[in-house]
Amino acid sequence: MKLKYAVIPACVVVALSLPGRLTTGWASPADASTSLKGTVKFEGTAPKLSRIDMSADPLCAKARSTPATTEDIVVGADGGGLANVVVYVSDGLSSHSFPPPQQPATLEQKGCQYRPHVLALQANQKLEVVNSDETTHNIHPTPNNNREWNMSQPHGVPLEQSFAREEIAIPVKCNVHPWMRGYIAVFKHPYFAVTDKNGGFELKDLPAGTYTITAWQEKLGTQIQKVTVAAGESKTLDFAFKQ
Ligand SMILES: [Cu+2]
């Protein structure tokens, strides 16, 4: 009898672990073989960044090696690439459902600004909020479609949250430092990207199909394009915003 009991649990463990592995990262249906890559540009003369005066909190001022500047429109020095634009599939994925990834997304408060300034993650994905500053921050997302929360976070204290529903994008503020402003975009699928400092983005492993792709910028609004990608195809898709 002893031997029988020892064998059965081992089989149960194997049987249970297989479906778990298959469902955690939906990411590889056979047709998820396309890629959309591109650049978001700012047309015209880049607006000047304004300096942020952090003297109200000496711990913030002390934390900066360079003066802080506003981040609502950040244009790369090279070729006018527009940073912090969320590019995502806004239509065409209705037949799929996507569990959130297991690795958390991280929002850091550093030098009394949010890093990244615009964060994108999936609904129900863990969000780790980190305070790397000596000062105490108060992190306060103000959503329309999710639960609002408002929490004080001293240096080094971990904070974990999540957002249950898609929302593009949730403004985030700090009730202690009025200049702090960021955005969190929440998606029900994994096909989103935030442009880098040169305006570049890539949407990987998209199933073949016809999609509406939206680019969202906090101040300049949204732009929409339709695109059809065949299995194995890589396409380029560019956006341009002006003020
Ligand atoms: Cu703060």
PDB file of C-alpha atoms and ligand atoms in Angstrom:
ATOM      1  CA  MET A   1       0.000   0.000   0.000  1.00  0.00           C
ATOM      2  CA  LYS A   2       2.788   2.388   0.870  1.00  0.00           C
ATOM      3  CA  LEU A   3       4.328   2.061  -2.580  1.00  0.00           C
ATOM      4  CA  LYS A   4       0.990   2.726  -4.308  1.00  0.00           C
ATOM      5  CA  TYR A   5       0.471   5.971  -2.399  1.00  0.00           C
ATOM      6  CA  ALA A   6       3.969   7.097  -3.255  1.00  0.00           C
ATOM      7  CA  VAL A   7       3.384   6.616  -6.983  1.00  0.00           C
ATOM      8  CA  ILE A   8      -0.025   8.245  -7.329  1.00  0.00           C
ATOM      9  CA  PRO A   9       0.900  11.707  -6.051  1.00  0.00           C
ATOM     10  CA  ALA A  10       3.825  11.849  -8.462  1.00  0.00           C
ATOM     11  CA  CYS A  11       1.483  11.192 -11.429  1.00  0.00           C
ATOM     12  CA  VAL A  12      -0.952  13.794 -10.177  1.00  0.00           C
ATOM     13  CA  VAL A  13       1.839  16.357  -9.962  1.00  0.00           C
ATOM     14  CA  VAL A  14       2.851  15.742 -13.592  1.00  0.00           C
ATOM     15  CA  ALA A  15      -0.725  15.865 -14.852  1.00  0.00           C
ATOM     16  CA  LEU A  16      -1.446  19.129 -13.020  1.00  0.00           C
ATOM     17  CA  SER A  17       1.728  20.876 -14.039  1.00  0.00           C
ATOM     18  CA  LEU A  18       1.262  20.385 -17.783  1.00  0.00           C
ATOM     19  CA  PRO A  19      -1.890  22.459 -18.326  1.00  0.00           C
ATOM     20  CA  GLY A  20      -0.410  25.101 -16.007  1.00  0.00           C
ATOM     21  CA  ARG A  21       2.595  25.459 -18.236  1.00  0.00           C
ATOM     22  CA  LEU A  22       0.512  25.620 -21.366  1.00  0.00           C
ATOM     23  CA  THR A  23      -1.760  28.387 -20.146  1.00  0.00           C
ATOM     24  CA  THR A  24       0.723  30.721 -18.453  1.00  0.00           C
ATOM     25  CA  GLY A  25       2.167  32.383 -21.499  1.00  0.00           C
ATOM     26  CA  TRP A  26      -0.528  32.084 -24.178  1.00  0.00           C
ATOM     27  CA  ALA A  27       2.176  33.474 -26.422  1.00  0.00           C
ATOM     28  CA  SER A  28       2.769  30.806 -28.934  1.00  0.00           C
ATOM     29  CA  PRO A  29      -0.213  29.908 -31.068  1.00  0.00           C
ATOM     30  CA  ALA A  30       1.084  28.553 -34.369  1.00  0.00           C
ATOM     31  CA  ASP A  31       0.107  31.687 -36.281  1.00  0.00           C
ATOM     32  CA  ALA A  32       1.726  34.208 -33.913  1.00  0.00           C
ATOM     33  CA  SER A  33       4.569  34.861 -36.289  1.00  0.00           C
ATOM     34  CA  THR A  34       4.280  38.445 -37.466  1.00  0.00           C
ATOM     35  CA  SER A  35       5.934  41.631 -36.360  1.00  0.00           C
ATOM     36  CA  LEU A  36       4.961  45.292 -36.638  1.00  0.00           C
ATOM     37  CA  LYS A  37       7.791  47.717 -36.222  1.00  0.00           C
ATOM     38  CA  GLY A  38       7.899  51.425 -36.667  1.00  0.00           C
ATOM     39  CA  THR A  39       8.666  54.923 -35.533  1.00  0.00           C
ATOM     40  CA  VAL A  40       6.484  57.657 -34.116  1.00  0.00           C
ATOM     41  CA  LYS A  41       7.700  61.113 -35.105  1.00  0.00           C
ATOM     42  CA  PHE A  42       6.973  64.630 -34.049  1.00  0.00           C
ATOM     43  CA  GLU A  43       6.530  66.912 -37.073  1.00  0.00           C
ATOM     44  CA  GLY A  44       7.751  70.463 -36.801  1.00  0.00           C
ATOM     45  CA  THR A  45       9.867  72.196 -34.214  1.00  0.00           C
ATOM     46  CA  ALA A  46      10.093  70.302 -30.966  1.00  0.00           C
ATOM     47  CA  PRO A  47       8.563  72.230 -28.077  1.00  0.00           C
ATOM     48  CA  LYS A  48      11.037  73.397 -25.446  1.00  0.00           C
ATOM     49  CA  LEU A  49      11.069  71.431 -22.240  1.00  0.00           C
ATOM     50  CA  SER A  50      10.389  73.473 -19.113  1.00  0.00           C
ATOM     51  CA  ARG A  51      12.530  73.169 -16.037  1.00  0.00           C
ATOM     52  CA  ILE A  52      10.868  71.792 -12.928  1.00  0.00           C
ATOM     53  CA  ASP A  53      11.621  73.629  -9.704  1.00  0.00           C
ATOM     54  CA  MET A  54      11.978  71.002  -6.978  1.00  0.00           C
ATOM     55  CA  SER A  55      13.245  73.354  -4.285  1.00  0.00           C
ATOM     56  CA  ALA A  56      10.062  72.807  -2.247  1.00  0.00           C
ATOM     57  CA  ASP A  57      11.480  69.419  -1.250  1.00  0.00           C
ATOM     58  CA  PRO A  58      15.234  69.560  -0.604  1.00  0.00           C
ATOM     59  CA  LEU A  59      15.398  65.744  -0.754  1.00  0.00           C
ATOM     60  CA  CYS A  60      14.136  65.892  -4.356  1.00  0.00           C
ATOM     61  CA  ALA A  61      16.472  68.707  -5.358  1.00  0.00           C
ATOM     62  CA  LYS A  62      19.384  66.829  -3.780  1.00  0.00           C
ATOM     63  CA  ALA A  63      18.490  63.631  -5.653  1.00  0.00           C
ATOM     64  CA  ARG A  64      19.019  65.266  -9.067  1.00  0.00           C
ATOM     65  CA  SER A  65      22.349  65.325 -10.823  1.00  0.00           C
ATOM     66  CA  THR A  66      20.734  67.251 -13.704  1.00  0.00           C
ATOM     67  CA  PRO A  67      17.738  69.600 -13.458  1.00  0.00           C
ATOM     68  CA  ALA A  68      14.388  67.936 -14.032  1.00  0.00           C
ATOM     69  CA  THR A  69      12.343  68.913 -17.083  1.00  0.00           C
ATOM     70  CA  THR A  70       8.721  68.422 -18.114  1.00  0.00           C
ATOM     71  CA  GLU A  71       7.917  65.206 -19.958  1.00  0.00           C
ATOM     72  CA  ASP A  72       4.587  65.813 -21.674  1.00  0.00           C
ATOM     73  CA  ILE A  73       6.202  66.007 -25.146  1.00  0.00           C
ATOM     74  CA  VAL A  74       9.676  64.475 -25.379  1.00  0.00           C
ATOM     75  CA  VAL A  75      11.242  64.575 -28.849  1.00  0.00           C
ATOM     76  CA  GLY A  76      14.517  62.738 -29.499  1.00  0.00           C
ATOM     77  CA  ALA A  77      17.516  64.786 -30.564  1.00  0.00           C
ATOM     78  CA  ASP A  78      17.988  62.535 -33.545  1.00  0.00           C
ATOM     79  CA  GLY A  79      15.374  62.776 -36.306  1.00  0.00           C
ATOM     80  CA  GLY A  80      12.360  63.870 -34.295  1.00  0.00           C
ATOM     81  CA  GLY A  81      11.328  60.559 -32.739  1.00  0.00           C
ATOM     82  CA  LEU A  82       8.568  60.989 -30.161  1.00  0.00           C
ATOM     83  CA  ALA A  83       9.065  59.136 -26.877  1.00  0.00           C
ATOM     84  CA  ASN A  84       6.410  57.812 -24.480  1.00  0.00           C
ATOM     85  CA  VAL A  85       3.760  57.080 -27.121  1.00  0.00           C
ATOM     86  CA  VAL A  86       1.687  53.973 -26.446  1.00  0.00           C
ATOM     87  CA  VAL A  87       1.217  51.959 -29.662  1.00  0.00           C
ATOM     88  CA  TYR A  88      -1.247  49.086 -29.430  1.00  0.00           C
ATOM     89  CA  VAL A  89      -3.735  46.821 -31.144  1.00  0.00           C
ATOM     90  CA  SER A  90      -7.127  48.443 -30.581  1.00  0.00           C
ATOM     91  CA  ASP A  91      -9.174  46.083 -32.743  1.00  0.00           C
ATOM     92  CA  GLY A  92      -8.849  42.673 -34.409  1.00  0.00           C
ATOM     93  CA  LEU A  93      -8.019  40.366 -31.487  1.00  0.00           C
ATOM     94  CA  SER A  94     -11.547  39.616 -30.313  1.00  0.00           C
ATOM     95  CA  SER A  95     -11.341  35.840 -30.723  1.00  0.00           C
ATOM     96  CA  HIS A  96      -8.373  35.444 -28.375  1.00  0.00           C
ATOM     97  CA  SER A  97      -8.072  35.826 -24.630  1.00  0.00           C
ATOM     98  CA  PHE A  98      -4.772  36.537 -22.933  1.00  0.00           C
ATOM     99  CA  PRO A  99      -3.812  35.739 -19.342  1.00  0.00           C
ATOM    100  CA  PRO A 100      -1.495  38.324 -17.774  1.00  0.00           C
ATOM    101  CA  PRO A 101       2.232  37.584 -17.701  1.00  0.00           C
ATOM    102  CA  GLN A 102       3.646  36.340 -14.408  1.00  0.00           C
ATOM    103  CA  GLN A 103       6.476  38.843 -14.248  1.00  0.00           C
ATOM    104  CA  PRO A 104       5.482  42.162 -12.670  1.00  0.00           C
ATOM    105  CA  ALA A 105       5.694  45.579 -14.279  1.00  0.00           C
ATOM    106  CA  THR A 106       7.683  48.163 -12.340  1.00  0.00           C
ATOM    107  CA  LEU A 107       7.027  51.838 -11.811  1.00  0.00           C
ATOM    108  CA  GLU A 108       9.883  53.620 -10.087  1.00  0.00           C
ATOM    109  CA  GLN A 109       9.894  57.006  -8.392  1.00  0.00           C
ATOM    110  CA  LYS A 110      13.401  58.321  -8.912  1.00  0.00           C
ATOM    111  CA  GLY A 111      14.677  61.873  -8.673  1.00  0.00           C
ATOM    112  CA  CYS A 112      11.057  62.750  -7.889  1.00  0.00           C
ATOM    113  CA  GLN A 113       9.813  61.749 -11.330  1.00  0.00           C
ATOM    114  CA  TYR A 114       8.178  58.552 -12.579  1.00  0.00           C
ATOM    115  CA  ARG A 115      10.341  56.014 -14.417  1.00  0.00           C
ATOM    116  CA  PRO A 116       9.081  55.239 -16.921  1.00  0.00           C
ATOM    117  CA  HIS A 117       7.002  58.353 -17.482  1.00  0.00           C
ATOM    118  CA  VAL A 118       4.468  56.190 -19.364  1.00  0.00           C
ATOM    119  CA  LEU A 119       4.097  52.562 -18.313  1.00  0.00           C
ATOM    120  CA  ALA A 120       2.025  49.927 -20.119  1.00  0.00           C
ATOM    121  CA  LEU A 121       0.998  46.599 -18.633  1.00  0.00           C
ATOM    122  CA  GLN A 122      -1.745  43.984 -18.824  1.00  0.00           C
ATOM    123  CA  ALA A 123      -4.901  43.902 -16.755  1.00  0.00           C
ATOM    124  CA  ASN A 124      -4.311  41.906 -13.550  1.00  0.00           C
ATOM    125  CA  GLN A 125      -0.556  41.904 -14.097  1.00  0.00           C
ATOM    126  CA  LYS A 126       1.279  42.730 -10.867  1.00  0.00           C
ATOM    127  CA  LEU A 127       2.478  46.299 -10.633  1.00  0.00           C
ATOM    128  CA  GLU A 128       5.439  46.894  -8.340  1.00  0.00           C
ATOM    129  CA  VAL A 129       5.798  50.503  -7.271  1.00  0.00           C
ATOM    130  CA  VAL A 130       9.302  51.372  -6.085  1.00  0.00           C
ATOM    131  CA  ASN A 131      10.407  54.473  -4.214  1.00  0.00           C
ATOM    132  CA  SER A 132      14.129  54.934  -4.849  1.00  0.00           C
ATOM    133  CA  ASP A 133      14.108  58.435  -3.360  1.00  0.00           C
ATOM    134  CA  GLU A 134      14.868  59.428   0.222  1.00  0.00           C
ATOM    135  CA  THR A 135      11.685  61.453   0.401  1.00  0.00           C
ATOM    136  CA  THR A 136       8.220  59.954   0.944  1.00  0.00           C
ATOM    137  CA  HIS A 137       5.996  59.887  -2.134  1.00  0.00           C
ATOM    138  CA  ASN A 138       2.275  59.475  -2.420  1.00  0.00           C
ATOM    139  CA  ILE A 139       1.195  57.533  -5.457  1.00  0.00           C
ATOM    140  CA  HIS A 140      -2.285  58.291  -6.645  1.00  0.00           C
ATOM    141  CA  PRO A 141      -3.647  56.910  -9.950  1.00  0.00           C
ATOM    142  CA  THR A 142      -6.926  58.541 -10.989  1.00  0.00           C
ATOM    143  CA  PRO A 143      -8.671  55.990 -13.249  1.00  0.00           C
ATOM    144  CA  ASN A 144     -12.084  56.153 -14.932  1.00  0.00           C
ATOM    145  CA  ASN A 145     -12.540  52.412 -15.361  1.00  0.00           C
ATOM    146  CA  ASN A 146     -10.566  50.912 -12.464  1.00  0.00           C
ATOM    147  CA  ARG A 147     -10.423  51.096  -8.681  1.00  0.00           C
ATOM    148  CA  GLU A 148      -8.810  54.307  -7.493  1.00  0.00           C
ATOM    149  CA  TRP A 149      -6.103  54.040  -4.846  1.00  0.00           C
ATOM    150  CA  ASN A 150      -3.935  56.540  -3.087  1.00  0.00           C
ATOM    151  CA  MET A 151      -1.019  55.383  -0.982  1.00  0.00           C
ATOM    152  CA  SER A 152       1.875  56.938   0.834  1.00  0.00           C
ATOM    153  CA  GLN A 153       5.215  55.260   0.186  1.00  0.00           C
ATOM    154  CA  PRO A 154       8.303  55.997   2.279  1.00  0.00           C
ATOM    155  CA  HIS A 155      11.715  55.088   0.844  1.00  0.00           C
ATOM    156  CA  GLY A 156      12.339  51.376   0.498  1.00  0.00           C
ATOM    157  CA  VAL A 157       8.822  50.234   1.416  1.00  0.00           C
ATOM    158  CA  PRO A 158       7.451  47.807  -1.198  1.00  0.00           C
ATOM    159  CA  LEU A 159       4.058  48.464  -2.749  1.00  0.00           C
ATOM    160  CA  GLU A 160       2.171  46.108  -5.021  1.00  0.00           C
ATOM    161  CA  GLN A 161      -1.047  46.776  -6.910  1.00  0.00           C
ATOM    162  CA  SER A 162      -2.819  45.841 -10.133  1.00  0.00           C
ATOM    163  CA  PHE A 163      -5.562  47.130 -12.416  1.00  0.00           C
ATOM    164  CA  ALA A 164      -8.423  44.828 -13.350  1.00  0.00           C
ATOM    165  CA  ARG A 165      -9.703  46.467 -16.537  1.00  0.00           C
ATOM    166  CA  GLU A 166      -8.371  47.912 -19.773  1.00  0.00           C
ATOM    167  CA  GLU A 167      -7.855  51.664 -19.623  1.00  0.00           C
ATOM    168  CA  ILE A 168      -5.702  53.862 -21.860  1.00  0.00           C
ATOM    169  CA  ALA A 169      -4.348  55.611 -19.948  1.00  0.00           C
ATOM    170  CA  ILE A 170      -4.635  56.295 -16.220  1.00  0.00           C
ATOM    171  CA  PRO A 171      -3.067  59.551 -14.993  1.00  0.00           C
ATOM    172  CA  VAL A 172      -0.813  59.110 -11.961  1.00  0.00           C
ATOM    173  CA  LYS A 173       0.048  61.894  -9.560  1.00  0.00           C
ATOM    174  CA  CYS A 174       1.823  62.427  -6.271  1.00  0.00           C
ATOM    175  CA  ASN A 175      -0.090  64.435  -3.706  1.00  0.00           C
ATOM    176  CA  VAL A 176       3.194  65.518  -2.088  1.00  0.00           C
ATOM    177  CA  HIS A 177       5.023  66.753  -5.207  1.00  0.00           C
ATOM    178  CA  PRO A 178       2.601  68.538  -7.563  1.00  0.00           C
ATOM    179  CA  TRP A 179       4.995  68.378 -10.544  1.00  0.00           C
ATOM    180  CA  MET A 180       4.987  64.571 -10.568  1.00  0.00           C
ATOM    181  CA  ARG A 181       2.858  63.214 -13.392  1.00  0.00           C
ATOM    182  CA  GLY A 182       2.869  59.890 -15.204  1.00  0.00           C
ATOM    183  CA  TYR A 183       0.506  57.532 -17.027  1.00  0.00           C
ATOM    184  CA  ILE A 184      -0.293  53.846 -16.787  1.00  0.00           C
ATOM    185  CA  ALA A 185      -1.919  52.155 -19.799  1.00  0.00           C
ATOM    186  CA  VAL A 186      -3.718  48.878 -19.051  1.00  0.00           C
ATOM    187  CA  PHE A 187      -4.464  46.304 -21.762  1.00  0.00           C
ATOM    188  CA  LYS A 188      -6.416  43.073 -21.935  1.00  0.00           C
ATOM    189  CA  HIS A 189      -3.850  41.642 -24.390  1.00  0.00           C
ATOM    190  CA  PRO A 190      -0.055  41.726 -24.768  1.00  0.00           C
ATOM    191  CA  TYR A 191       0.119  43.681 -28.042  1.00  0.00           C
ATOM    192  CA  PHE A 192       1.294  47.087 -26.894  1.00  0.00           C
ATOM    193  CA  ALA A 193       4.546  49.008 -26.736  1.00  0.00           C
ATOM    194  CA  VAL A 194       5.738  52.372 -25.462  1.00  0.00           C
ATOM    195  CA  THR A 195       8.042  54.243 -27.842  1.00  0.00           C
ATOM    196  CA  ASP A 196      11.667  54.644 -26.788  1.00  0.00           C
ATOM    197  CA  LYS A 197      13.601  57.924 -26.856  1.00  0.00           C
ATOM    198  CA  ASN A 198      13.940  57.691 -30.649  1.00  0.00           C
ATOM    199  CA  GLY A 199      10.229  57.003 -31.172  1.00  0.00           C
ATOM    200  CA  GLY A 200      10.766  53.316 -31.960  1.00  0.00           C
ATOM    201  CA  PHE A 201       8.322  50.532 -31.155  1.00  0.00           C
ATOM    202  CA  GLU A 202       7.721  46.882 -31.997  1.00  0.00           C
ATOM    203  CA  LEU A 203       4.668  44.660 -31.613  1.00  0.00           C
ATOM    204  CA  LYS A 204       5.947  41.083 -31.705  1.00  0.00           C
ATOM    205  CA  ASP A 205       4.368  37.670 -32.208  1.00  0.00           C
ATOM    206  CA  LEU A 206       1.062  38.981 -33.450  1.00  0.00           C
ATOM    207  CA  PRO A 207      -1.165  36.351 -35.071  1.00  0.00           C
ATOM    208  CA  ALA A 208      -1.724  36.906 -38.793  1.00  0.00           C
ATOM    209  CA  GLY A 209      -4.756  39.115 -39.353  1.00  0.00           C
ATOM    210  CA  THR A 210      -6.177  42.579 -39.950  1.00  0.00           C
ATOM    211  CA  TYR A 211      -5.790  45.006 -37.077  1.00  0.00           C
ATOM    212  CA  THR A 212      -6.476  48.540 -36.074  1.00  0.00           C
ATOM    213  CA  ILE A 213      -3.332  49.997 -34.518  1.00  0.00           C
ATOM    214  CA  THR A 214      -3.661  53.056 -32.310  1.00  0.00           C
ATOM    215  CA  ALA A 215      -0.919  55.410 -31.143  1.00  0.00           C
ATOM    216  CA  TRP A 216      -1.749  57.415 -28.002  1.00  0.00           C
ATOM    217  CA  GLN A 217       0.170  60.428 -26.755  1.00  0.00           C
ATOM    218  CA  GLU A 218      -0.822  62.129 -23.503  1.00  0.00           C
ATOM    219  CA  LYS A 219      -1.018  65.629 -24.984  1.00  0.00           C
ATOM    220  CA  LEU A 220      -1.298  65.115 -28.748  1.00  0.00           C
ATOM    221  CA  GLY A 221      -4.147  62.608 -28.731  1.00  0.00           C
ATOM    222  CA  THR A 222      -4.543  59.426 -30.780  1.00  0.00           C
ATOM    223  CA  GLN A 223      -3.857  58.295 -34.317  1.00  0.00           C
ATOM    224  CA  ILE A 224      -5.239  55.186 -35.952  1.00  0.00           C
ATOM    225  CA  GLN A 225      -4.081  52.972 -38.839  1.00  0.00           C
ATOM    226  CA  LYS A 226      -5.366  49.702 -40.264  1.00  0.00           C
ATOM    227  CA  VAL A 227      -2.900  47.008 -41.168  1.00  0.00           C
ATOM    228  CA  THR A 228      -3.043  43.449 -42.474  1.00  0.00           C
ATOM    229  CA  VAL A 229      -0.190  41.077 -41.696  1.00  0.00           C
ATOM    230  CA  ALA A 230       0.210  37.604 -43.168  1.00  0.00           C
ATOM    231  CA  ALA A 231       1.807  34.693 -41.316  1.00  0.00           C
ATOM    232  CA  GLY A 232       5.559  35.194 -41.008  1.00  0.00           C
ATOM    233  CA  GLU A 233       5.391  38.744 -42.304  1.00  0.00           C
ATOM    234  CA  SER A 234       7.170  41.755 -40.785  1.00  0.00           C
ATOM    235  CA  LYS A 235       5.684  45.129 -41.551  1.00  0.00           C
ATOM    236  CA  THR A 236       6.689  48.711 -40.916  1.00  0.00           C
ATOM    237  CA  LEU A 237       4.157  51.177 -39.600  1.00  0.00           C
ATOM    238  CA  ASP A 238       4.980  54.822 -38.882  1.00  0.00           C
ATOM    239  CA  PHE A 239       3.017  57.539 -37.155  1.00  0.00           C
ATOM    240  CA  ALA A 240       3.486  61.307 -37.108  1.00  0.00           C
ATOM    241  CA  PHE A 241       2.070  63.748 -34.563  1.00  0.00           C
ATOM    242  CA  LYS A 242       2.053  67.508 -34.663  1.00  0.00           C
ATOM    243  CA  GLN A 243       0.976  70.124 -32.209  1.00  0.00           C
TER     244      GLN A 243
HETATM  245 CU    CU B   1       6.267  62.482  -4.757  1.00  0.00          CU
END
